[in-house]
């Protein structure tokens, strides 16, 4: 999930919209999260490896 989608403002102006929003939240809370299986190998970079990647020439 992108960070921007978490930070959106929601304006609820009528009772029907409020009801729909609450139902969507309740439905989402009942559903289990899906497991994600990486399609490619990955590894964590060390602090030194990250510094090397972004090393800037002066």
PDB file of C-alpha atoms in Angstrom:
ATOM      1  CA  UNK A   1       0.000   0.000   0.000  1.00  0.00           C
ATOM      2  CA  UNK A   2       1.323   3.398  -0.888  1.00  0.00           C
ATOM      3  CA  UNK A   3       1.797   5.925   1.877  1.00  0.00           C
ATOM      4  CA  UNK A   4      -0.183   8.538  -0.013  1.00  0.00           C
ATOM      5  CA  UNK A   5      -3.317   6.370   0.056  1.00  0.00           C
ATOM      6  CA  UNK A   6      -3.103   6.179   3.860  1.00  0.00           C
ATOM      7  CA  UNK A   7      -2.928   9.947   4.229  1.00  0.00           C
ATOM      8  CA  UNK A   8      -6.011  10.865   2.177  1.00  0.00           C
ATOM      9  CA  UNK A   9      -8.720  13.023   3.728  1.00  0.00           C
ATOM     10  CA  UNK A  10     -12.273  11.728   3.637  1.00  0.00           C
ATOM     11  CA  UNK A  11     -15.223  14.133   3.629  1.00  0.00           C
ATOM     12  CA  UNK A  12     -18.474  12.484   4.684  1.00  0.00           C
ATOM     13  CA  UNK A  13     -21.399  14.752   3.955  1.00  0.00           C
ATOM     14  CA  UNK A  14     -24.449  12.514   4.274  1.00  0.00           C
ATOM     15  CA  UNK A  15     -25.767   9.535   6.224  1.00  0.00           C
ATOM     16  CA  UNK A  16     -25.546   7.081   3.294  1.00  0.00           C
ATOM     17  CA  UNK A  17     -21.877   7.831   2.712  1.00  0.00           C
ATOM     18  CA  UNK A  18     -21.177   7.398   6.434  1.00  0.00           C
ATOM     19  CA  UNK A  19     -22.998   4.050   6.445  1.00  0.00           C
ATOM     20  CA  UNK A  20     -21.112   2.829   3.374  1.00  0.00           C
ATOM     21  CA  UNK A  21     -17.793   3.888   4.906  1.00  0.00           C
ATOM     22  CA  UNK A  22     -18.460   2.095   8.199  1.00  0.00           C
ATOM     23  CA  UNK A  23     -19.548  -1.061   6.367  1.00  0.00           C
ATOM     24  CA  UNK A  24     -16.365  -1.005   4.277  1.00  0.00           C
ATOM     25  CA  UNK A  25     -14.235  -0.634   7.420  1.00  0.00           C
ATOM     26  CA  UNK A  26     -16.072  -3.474   9.155  1.00  0.00           C
ATOM     27  CA  UNK A  27     -15.739  -5.752   6.120  1.00  0.00           C
ATOM     28  CA  UNK A  28     -12.013  -4.968   5.839  1.00  0.00           C
ATOM     29  CA  UNK A  29     -11.444  -5.774   9.516  1.00  0.00           C
ATOM     30  CA  UNK A  30     -13.043  -9.232   9.080  1.00  0.00           C
ATOM     31  CA  UNK A  31     -10.917 -10.184   6.073  1.00  0.00           C
ATOM     32  CA  UNK A  32      -7.533 -11.785   6.633  1.00  0.00           C
ATOM     33  CA  UNK A  33      -4.453 -10.308   5.048  1.00  0.00           C
ATOM     34  CA  UNK A  34      -3.055 -12.227   2.087  1.00  0.00           C
ATOM     35  CA  UNK A  35       0.401 -13.738   2.339  1.00  0.00           C
ATOM     36  CA  UNK A  36       2.878 -12.258  -0.090  1.00  0.00           C
ATOM     37  CA  UNK A  37       5.346 -14.590  -1.778  1.00  0.00           C
ATOM     38  CA  UNK A  38       8.295 -12.769  -3.353  1.00  0.00           C
ATOM     39  CA  UNK A  39       8.798 -13.661  -7.010  1.00  0.00           C
ATOM     40  CA  UNK A  40      12.505 -12.788  -6.891  1.00  0.00           C
ATOM     41  CA  UNK A  41      15.283 -13.315  -4.378  1.00  0.00           C
ATOM     42  CA  UNK A  42      16.205 -10.381  -2.187  1.00  0.00           C
ATOM     43  CA  UNK A  43      18.569  -9.497   0.637  1.00  0.00           C
ATOM     44  CA  UNK A  44      18.939  -6.712   3.169  1.00  0.00           C
ATOM     45  CA  UNK A  45      21.704  -4.232   2.522  1.00  0.00           C
ATOM     46  CA  UNK A  46      24.023  -3.305   5.363  1.00  0.00           C
ATOM     47  CA  UNK A  47      24.550   0.279   6.416  1.00  0.00           C
ATOM     48  CA  UNK A  48      27.912   0.315   4.651  1.00  0.00           C
ATOM     49  CA  UNK A  49      26.446  -1.101   1.418  1.00  0.00           C
ATOM     50  CA  UNK A  50      23.790   1.629   1.412  1.00  0.00           C
ATOM     51  CA  UNK A  51      26.422   4.317   1.953  1.00  0.00           C
ATOM     52  CA  UNK A  52      28.420   2.883  -0.952  1.00  0.00           C
ATOM     53  CA  UNK A  53      25.352   2.894  -3.231  1.00  0.00           C
ATOM     54  CA  UNK A  54      24.658   6.568  -2.559  1.00  0.00           C
ATOM     55  CA  UNK A  55      28.245   7.756  -2.327  1.00  0.00           C
ATOM     56  CA  UNK A  56      28.574  11.159  -3.933  1.00  0.00           C
ATOM     57  CA  UNK A  57      31.729  12.404  -5.576  1.00  0.00           C
ATOM     58  CA  UNK A  58      32.902  15.809  -4.350  1.00  0.00           C
TER      59      UNK A  58
END
